[in-house]
Amino acid sequence: MKSTFRKDQLHKWEEFLHGIFPDGIPQQHEWTETTEIIGILEKIGHANALNHTFIPFRGGMDLTGARQSYEQGCVEMYLCGFPYILKISKVKFQSFNEAPLEWAHFRVITVPLKPSGVYEKSESNFEELTEITPGDYIDLKFHENGEFQGESLPQSARSLVRLFSGDFVVFSKGSLYNANPNTYDGRHSKLGEEWFLMYLRNEILQTTN
């Protein structure tokens, strides 16, 4: 039996999707232009239908918006208000024939982004930084300390994450995918798009039969 929250959120998710696709919800749709990418991410982030966005390496947060990055060819995607700088090639919508729309989701597909050079070597596919002026990065520790080279950081200084590679997926907060704590392992990115879709189809079969 669906909880009140789950039922309410899935209803809002369906309404949201019908609002994006008033002529009928397709199985697939892509946004490839930067303005379109930012536009759809903004719509998701400000919708009444709550979302949960799964991060490539681990965990997840709610998508709350997006804007053009100061870095050329990049987008700032906000997760719970925190900026992630990404090089996005496309946002792809995916639904499944004869499956509940709770399985319909958005995939944010990125292309490689070079490290900033602040750190000598990174063992992961992202870096946490302090931005003192737009596009000017220093070690994260200086944001925590509040000063750099003996001077206080400007009020505009902020911490952020630059992601080198990996995809995100966005599901309804009321979905079964979000309800499964094991999905925080980044499987959507580790499996790759096609294998992830095969995994989801199997999950759909198991939960609808």
Coordinates of N, CA and C in Angstrom, one line a residue, residues 5-159:
F5 N 2.7 10.2 1.4 CA 3.7 11.0 0.7 C 4.0 10.4 -0.6
R6 N 4.2 9.1 -0.7 CA 4.6 8.5 -2.0 C 3.5 8.7 -3.0
K7 N 2.3 8.5 -2.6 CA 1.1 8.6 -3.5 C 1.0 10.1 -4.0
D8 N 1.2 11.0 -3.1 CA 1.2 12.4 -3.5 C 2.3 12.8 -4.4
Q9 N 3.5 12.4 -4.1 CA 4.6 12.7 -5.0 C 4.6 12.1 -6.4
L10 N 4.1 10.8 -6.4 CA 4.0 10.2 -7.7 C 2.9 10.9 -8.6
H11 N 1.9 11.3 -8.0 CA 0.8 12.1 -8.7 C 1.4 13.4 -9.2
K12 N 2.2 14.1 -8.4 CA 2.8 15.3 -8.8 C 3.9 15.1 -9.9
W13 N 4.6 14.0 -9.8 CA 5.6 13.7 -10.8 C 4.9 13.4 -12.2
E14 N 3.8 12.7 -12.2 CA 3.0 12.5 -13.4 C 2.5 13.8 -14.0
E15 N 2.0 14.7 -13.1 CA 1.5 16.0 -13.6 C 2.7 16.8 -14.2
F16 N 3.8 16.7 -13.5 CA 5.0 17.5 -14.0 C 5.4 17.0 -15.4
L17 N 5.4 15.7 -15.6 CA 5.8 15.1 -16.8 C 4.8 15.5 -17.9
H18 N 3.6 15.4 -17.6 CA 2.6 15.8 -18.6 C 2.7 17.3 -19.0
G19 N 3.1 18.1 -18.0 CA 3.3 19.5 -18.3 C 4.5 19.7 -19.2
I20 N 5.5 18.9 -19.1 CA 6.7 19.0 -20.0 C 6.4 18.5 -21.4
F21 N 5.6 17.4 -21.4 CA 5.2 16.8 -22.7 C 3.7 16.8 -22.9
P22 N 3.1 17.9 -23.2 CA 1.6 18.0 -23.3 C 1.0 17.2 -24.4
D23 N 1.8 16.8 -25.4 CA 1.3 16.1 -26.5 C 1.5 14.6 -26.3
G24 N 1.9 14.2 -25.1 CA 2.1 12.8 -24.8 C 3.5 12.5 -24.4
I25 N 3.7 11.7 -23.3 CA 5.0 11.4 -22.8 C 5.7 10.4 -23.7
P26 N 6.9 10.8 -24.2 CA 7.6 9.9 -25.1 C 8.4 8.9 -24.2
Q27 N 9.0 7.9 -24.9 CA 9.9 7.0 -24.3 C 11.2 7.6 -24.0
Q28 N 11.6 8.5 -25.0 CA 12.9 9.2 -24.9 C 12.8 10.6 -25.4
H29 N 13.5 11.5 -24.8 CA 13.6 12.8 -25.3 C 15.0 13.4 -24.8
E30 N 15.6 14.2 -25.7 CA 16.9 14.8 -25.3 C 16.9 16.3 -25.4
W31 N 17.7 16.9 -24.5 CA 18.0 18.3 -24.6 C 19.5 18.4 -24.8
T32 N 20.0 19.1 -25.8 CA 21.4 19.1 -26.1 C 22.0 20.5 -26.1
E33 N 21.2 21.5 -26.4 CA 21.7 22.9 -26.3 C 21.8 23.3 -24.9
T34 N 22.9 24.1 -24.6 CA 23.1 24.5 -23.2 C 21.9 25.3 -22.6
T35 N 21.3 26.1 -23.4 CA 20.1 26.9 -22.8 C 19.0 25.9 -22.5
E36 N 18.8 24.9 -23.4 CA 17.7 23.9 -23.2 C 18.1 23.1 -21.9
I37 N 19.3 22.7 -21.8 CA 19.8 21.9 -20.7 C 19.5 22.6 -19.4
I38 N 19.9 23.9 -19.3 CA 19.7 24.7 -18.1 C 18.2 24.8 -17.9
G39 N 17.4 25.0 -18.9 CA 16.0 25.2 -18.8 C 15.3 24.0 -18.2
I40 N 15.6 22.8 -18.7 CA 14.9 21.6 -18.1 C 15.4 21.3 -16.7
L41 N 16.7 21.6 -16.4 CA 17.2 21.4 -15.0 C 16.5 22.3 -14.1
E42 N 16.3 23.6 -14.5 CA 15.6 24.6 -13.7 C 14.1 24.1 -13.5
K43 N 13.5 23.6 -14.5 CA 12.1 23.2 -14.3 C 12.0 22.0 -13.3
I44 N 12.9 21.1 -13.4 CA 12.9 20.0 -12.4 C 13.2 20.5 -11.0
G45 N 14.2 21.4 -10.9 CA 14.6 21.9 -9.6 C 13.5 22.7 -8.9
H46 N 12.6 23.4 -9.7 CA 11.6 24.2 -9.1 C 10.2 23.7 -9.2
A47 N 10.1 22.4 -9.6 CA 8.8 21.8 -9.7 C 8.2 21.5 -8.3
N48 N 6.8 21.4 -8.3 CA 6.2 21.0 -7.1 C 6.4 19.5 -6.8
A49 N 6.7 18.8 -7.9 CA 7.1 17.4 -7.7 C 8.5 17.3 -7.2
L50 N 8.7 16.7 -6.0 CA 10.0 16.7 -5.5 C 10.8 15.6 -6.2
N51 N 12.1 15.9 -6.4 CA 13.0 14.9 -7.0 C 14.1 14.5 -6.1
H52 N 14.8 13.4 -6.4 CA 16.0 13.0 -5.8 C 17.0 12.7 -6.9
T53 N 18.2 13.2 -6.8 CA 19.2 13.1 -7.9 C 20.4 12.3 -7.4
F54 N 20.7 11.3 -8.1 CA 21.8 10.4 -7.7 C 23.1 10.7 -8.3
I55 N 24.1 10.8 -7.5 CA 25.4 11.3 -7.9 C 26.3 10.2 -8.4
P56 N 27.2 10.4 -9.4 CA 27.9 9.3 -10.0 C 28.7 8.4 -9.1
F57 N 29.4 9.0 -8.1 CA 30.2 8.2 -7.3 C 29.5 7.6 -6.1
R58 N 28.7 8.3 -5.4 CA 27.9 7.8 -4.3 C 26.9 8.8 -3.8
G59 N 25.8 8.3 -3.2 CA 24.9 9.2 -2.6 C 23.9 9.9 -3.5
G60 N 23.2 10.9 -3.0 CA 22.3 11.7 -3.8 C 21.8 12.9 -3.0
M61 N 21.3 13.9 -3.7 CA 20.7 15.1 -3.2 C 19.6 15.5 -4.1
D62 N 18.9 16.5 -3.7 CA 17.8 17.1 -4.5 C 18.3 18.1 -5.5
L63 N 17.9 18.0 -6.7 CA 18.3 19.0 -7.7 C 17.4 20.2 -7.5
T64 N 18.1 21.4 -7.3 CA 17.4 22.6 -7.0 C 17.5 23.7 -8.1
G65 N 18.3 23.5 -9.1 CA 18.4 24.4 -10.2 C 19.7 24.3 -10.9
A66 N 19.9 25.2 -11.9 CA 21.1 25.2 -12.7 C 21.2 26.6 -13.3
R67 N 22.5 26.9 -13.8 CA 22.7 28.1 -14.5 C 24.0 28.0 -15.3
Q68 N 24.3 28.9 -16.2 CA 25.5 28.9 -17.0 C 26.7 29.1 -16.0
S69 N 27.7 28.3 -16.2 CA 28.9 28.4 -15.4 C 29.8 29.5 -16.0
Y70 N 30.7 30.0 -15.1 CA 31.7 31.0 -15.5 C 32.8 30.2 -16.4
E71 N 32.9 28.9 -16.2 CA 33.8 28.1 -17.0 C 33.1 27.9 -18.4
Q72 N 33.9 28.1 -19.5 CA 33.4 27.9 -20.8 C 32.9 26.5 -21.1
G73 N 31.7 26.4 -21.6 CA 31.2 25.1 -21.9 C 30.7 24.3 -20.8
C74 N 30.6 24.9 -19.6 CA 30.1 24.2 -18.4 C 28.8 24.7 -17.9
V75 N 28.2 23.9 -17.1 CA 26.9 24.3 -16.4 C 27.1 24.1 -14.9
E76 N 26.5 25.0 -14.1 CA 26.5 24.8 -12.7 C 25.2 24.2 -12.3
M77 N 25.2 23.0 -11.8 CA 24.0 22.3 -11.4 C 24.0 22.3 -9.9
Y78 N 22.8 22.7 -9.3 CA 22.7 22.9 -7.9 C 22.0 21.7 -7.2
L79 N 22.7 21.1 -6.3 CA 22.1 20.0 -5.5 C 22.0 20.4 -4.1
C80 N 20.7 20.5 -3.6 CA 20.4 21.1 -2.3 C 21.1 22.5 -2.2
G81 N 21.1 23.2 -3.3 CA 21.7 24.6 -3.3 C 23.2 24.6 -3.4
F82 N 23.9 23.5 -3.5 CA 25.3 23.5 -3.6 C 25.8 23.3 -5.0
P83 N 26.7 24.1 -5.5 CA 27.1 24.1 -6.9 C 28.0 23.0 -7.3
Y84 N 27.6 22.3 -8.4 CA 28.5 21.3 -9.0 C 28.8 21.8 -10.5
I85 N 30.0 21.9 -10.8 CA 30.4 22.4 -12.2 C 30.6 21.1 -13.0
L86 N 29.8 21.1 -14.1 CA 29.8 19.9 -15.0 C 29.9 20.4 -16.5
K87 N 30.5 19.5 -17.3 CA 30.4 19.6 -18.7 C 29.4 18.7 -19.2
I88 N 28.2 19.2 -19.5 CA 27.0 18.4 -19.8 C 26.9 18.3 -21.3
S89 N 26.8 17.1 -21.9 CA 26.6 16.9 -23.3 C 25.1 16.9 -23.6
K90 N 24.3 16.3 -22.7 CA 22.8 16.3 -22.9 C 22.1 15.9 -21.6
V91 N 20.8 16.2 -21.6 CA 19.9 15.6 -20.6 C 19.0 14.8 -21.3
K92 N 18.8 13.5 -20.9 CA 18.0 12.6 -21.6 C 16.8 12.1 -20.7
F93 N 15.6 12.2 -21.2 CA 14.4 11.7 -20.5 C 14.2 10.2 -21.0
Q94 N 13.8 9.4 -20.0 CA 13.5 8.0 -20.3 C 12.3 7.5 -19.6
S95 N 11.4 6.9 -20.3 CA 10.2 6.3 -19.7 C 10.1 4.9 -20.3
F96 N 9.2 4.0 -19.8 CA 9.1 2.6 -20.2 C 7.7 2.3 -20.6
N97 N 7.5 1.6 -21.7 CA 6.2 1.2 -22.1 C 5.5 0.4 -21.1
E98 N 4.2 0.7 -20.8 CA 3.4 -0.1 -19.9 C 4.0 -0.2 -18.5
A99 N 4.8 0.7 -18.1 CA 5.4 0.8 -16.8 C 4.9 2.1 -16.1
P100 N 4.7 2.0 -14.8 CA 4.3 3.2 -14.0 C 5.3 4.4 -14.3
L101 N 4.9 5.6 -14.3 CA 5.7 6.7 -14.5 C 6.7 7.0 -13.4
E102 N 6.6 6.3 -12.3 CA 7.6 6.5 -11.3 C 9.0 6.1 -11.7
W103 N 9.0 5.2 -12.8 CA 10.3 4.7 -13.3 C 10.8 5.7 -14.4
A104 N 10.0 6.7 -14.8 CA 10.5 7.7 -15.7 C 11.5 8.6 -15.0
H105 N 12.6 8.9 -15.7 CA 13.6 9.6 -15.1 C 14.4 10.4 -16.1
F106 N 15.3 11.3 -15.6 CA 16.1 12.1 -16.4 C 17.6 11.7 -16.1
R107 N 18.4 11.6 -17.2 CA 19.8 11.3 -17.1 C 20.6 12.5 -17.5
V108 N 21.5 13.0 -16.7 CA 22.4 14.1 -17.0 C 23.7 13.5 -17.4
I109 N 24.0 13.6 -18.7 CA 25.1 12.9 -19.3 C 26.3 13.9 -19.5
T110 N 27.4 13.6 -18.9 CA 28.5 14.6 -18.9 C 29.6 14.0 -19.8
V111 N 30.5 14.9 -20.2 CA 31.7 14.6 -20.9 C 32.9 15.0 -20.1
P112 N 34.1 14.5 -20.3 CA 35.2 14.8 -19.4 C 35.6 16.2 -19.2
L113 N 35.8 16.6 -18.0 CA 36.3 17.9 -17.6 C 37.6 17.8 -17.0
K114 N 38.6 18.6 -17.4 CA 39.9 18.5 -16.9 C 40.0 19.1 -15.5
P115 N 40.9 18.6 -14.6 CA 41.1 19.1 -13.3 C 41.6 20.6 -13.4
S116 N 41.3 21.3 -12.3 CA 41.6 22.7 -12.3 C 43.1 23.0 -12.2
G117 N 43.9 22.0 -11.7 CA 45.3 22.2 -11.4 C 45.6 22.7 -10.0
V118 N 44.6 22.9 -9.2 CA 44.8 23.3 -7.8 C 45.6 22.2 -7.1
Y119 N 45.2 21.0 -7.2 CA 45.8 19.9 -6.5 C 46.8 19.1 -7.5
E120 N 47.8 18.7 -6.9 CA 48.8 18.0 -7.8 C 48.3 16.7 -8.4
K121 N 47.5 16.0 -7.7 CA 46.9 14.7 -8.2 C 45.6 14.4 -7.5
S122 N 44.6 14.0 -8.2 CA 43.4 13.6 -7.7 C 43.1 12.1 -7.9
E123 N 42.8 11.4 -6.8 CA 42.5 10.0 -6.9 C 41.0 9.7 -7.3
S124 N 40.2 10.7 -7.3 CA 38.8 10.6 -7.5 C 38.4 11.3 -8.8
N125 N 37.1 11.2 -9.2 CA 36.6 11.9 -10.4 C 36.0 13.2 -10.1
F126 N 36.3 13.8 -9.0 CA 35.9 15.2 -8.7 C 36.9 15.9 -7.8
E127 N 36.7 17.2 -7.7 CA 37.6 18.0 -6.7 C 36.7 19.0 -6.0
E128 N 37.0 19.2 -4.7 CA 36.3 20.2 -3.9 C 37.2 21.4 -3.8
L129 N 36.7 22.6 -4.1 CA 37.5 23.8 -4.2 C 36.8 25.0 -3.6
T130 N 37.7 26.0 -3.4 CA 37.2 27.3 -3.0 C 37.3 28.2 -4.2
E131 N 36.2 28.9 -4.6 CA 36.3 29.9 -5.7 C 36.3 31.3 -5.0
I132 N 37.4 32.0 -5.2 CA 37.5 33.3 -4.6 C 37.0 34.4 -5.5
T133 N 37.1 34.3 -6.8 CA 36.4 35.1 -7.8 C 36.0 34.2 -8.9
P134 N 35.0 34.6 -9.7 CA 34.5 33.7 -10.7 C 35.6 33.0 -11.6
G135 N 35.7 31.6 -11.5 CA 36.6 30.9 -12.2 C 38.0 30.8 -11.6
D136 N 38.2 31.4 -10.5 CA 39.6 31.5 -9.8 C 39.5 30.6 -8.6
Y137 N 40.2 29.4 -8.7 CA 40.1 28.4 -7.7 C 41.3 28.3 -6.8
I138 N 41.1 28.0 -5.5 CA 42.2 27.6 -4.6 C 41.7 26.4 -3.8
D139 N 42.6 25.9 -2.9 CA 42.3 24.8 -2.1 C 41.0 25.0 -1.2
L140 N 40.2 23.9 -1.1 CA 39.0 24.0 -0.2 C 39.3 24.5 1.2
K141 N 40.5 24.1 1.7 CA 40.8 24.4 3.1 C 40.8 25.9 3.4
F142 N 41.0 26.8 2.4 CA 41.0 28.2 2.6 C 39.6 28.7 2.8
H143 N 38.6 28.1 2.3 CA 37.2 28.5 2.5 C 36.9 28.1 4.0
E144 N 37.4 27.0 4.4 CA 37.1 26.6 5.8 C 37.8 27.5 6.8
N145 N 39.0 28.0 6.4 CA 39.8 28.9 7.3 C 39.3 30.3 7.2
G146 N 38.7 30.7 6.1 CA 38.2 32.0 5.9 C 39.2 33.1 5.4
E147 N 40.4 32.6 5.1 CA 41.4 33.5 4.6 C 42.4 32.9 3.7
F148 N 43.1 33.7 2.9 CA 44.0 33.2 1.9 C 45.2 34.2 1.8
Q149 N 46.4 33.7 1.9 CA 47.6 34.5 1.9 C 47.5 35.7 2.8
G150 N 47.0 35.4 4.1 CA 46.9 36.4 5.1 C 45.8 37.4 5.0
E151 N 44.9 37.3 4.0 CA 43.8 38.2 3.9 C 42.5 37.4 3.9
S152 N 41.5 38.1 4.5 CA 40.2 37.5 4.5 C 39.6 37.3 3.1
L153 N 38.9 36.2 3.0 CA 38.3 35.9 1.7 C 37.2 36.9 1.4
P154 N 37.0 37.2 0.1 CA 35.8 38.1 -0.2 C 34.5 37.5 0.1
Q155 N 33.5 38.3 0.2 CA 32.2 37.8 0.5 C 31.6 36.9 -0.6
S156 N 32.2 37.1 -1.8 CA 31.7 36.3 -2.9 C 32.3 34.9 -3.0
A157 N 33.3 34.6 -2.1 CA 34.0 33.3 -2.1 C 33.0 32.2 -1.7
R158 N 33.2 31.1 -2.3 CA 32.3 30.0 -2.1 C 33.0 28.6 -2.3
S159 N 32.4 27.6 -1.8 CA 33.0 26.2 -2.0 C 32.1 25.6 -3.1

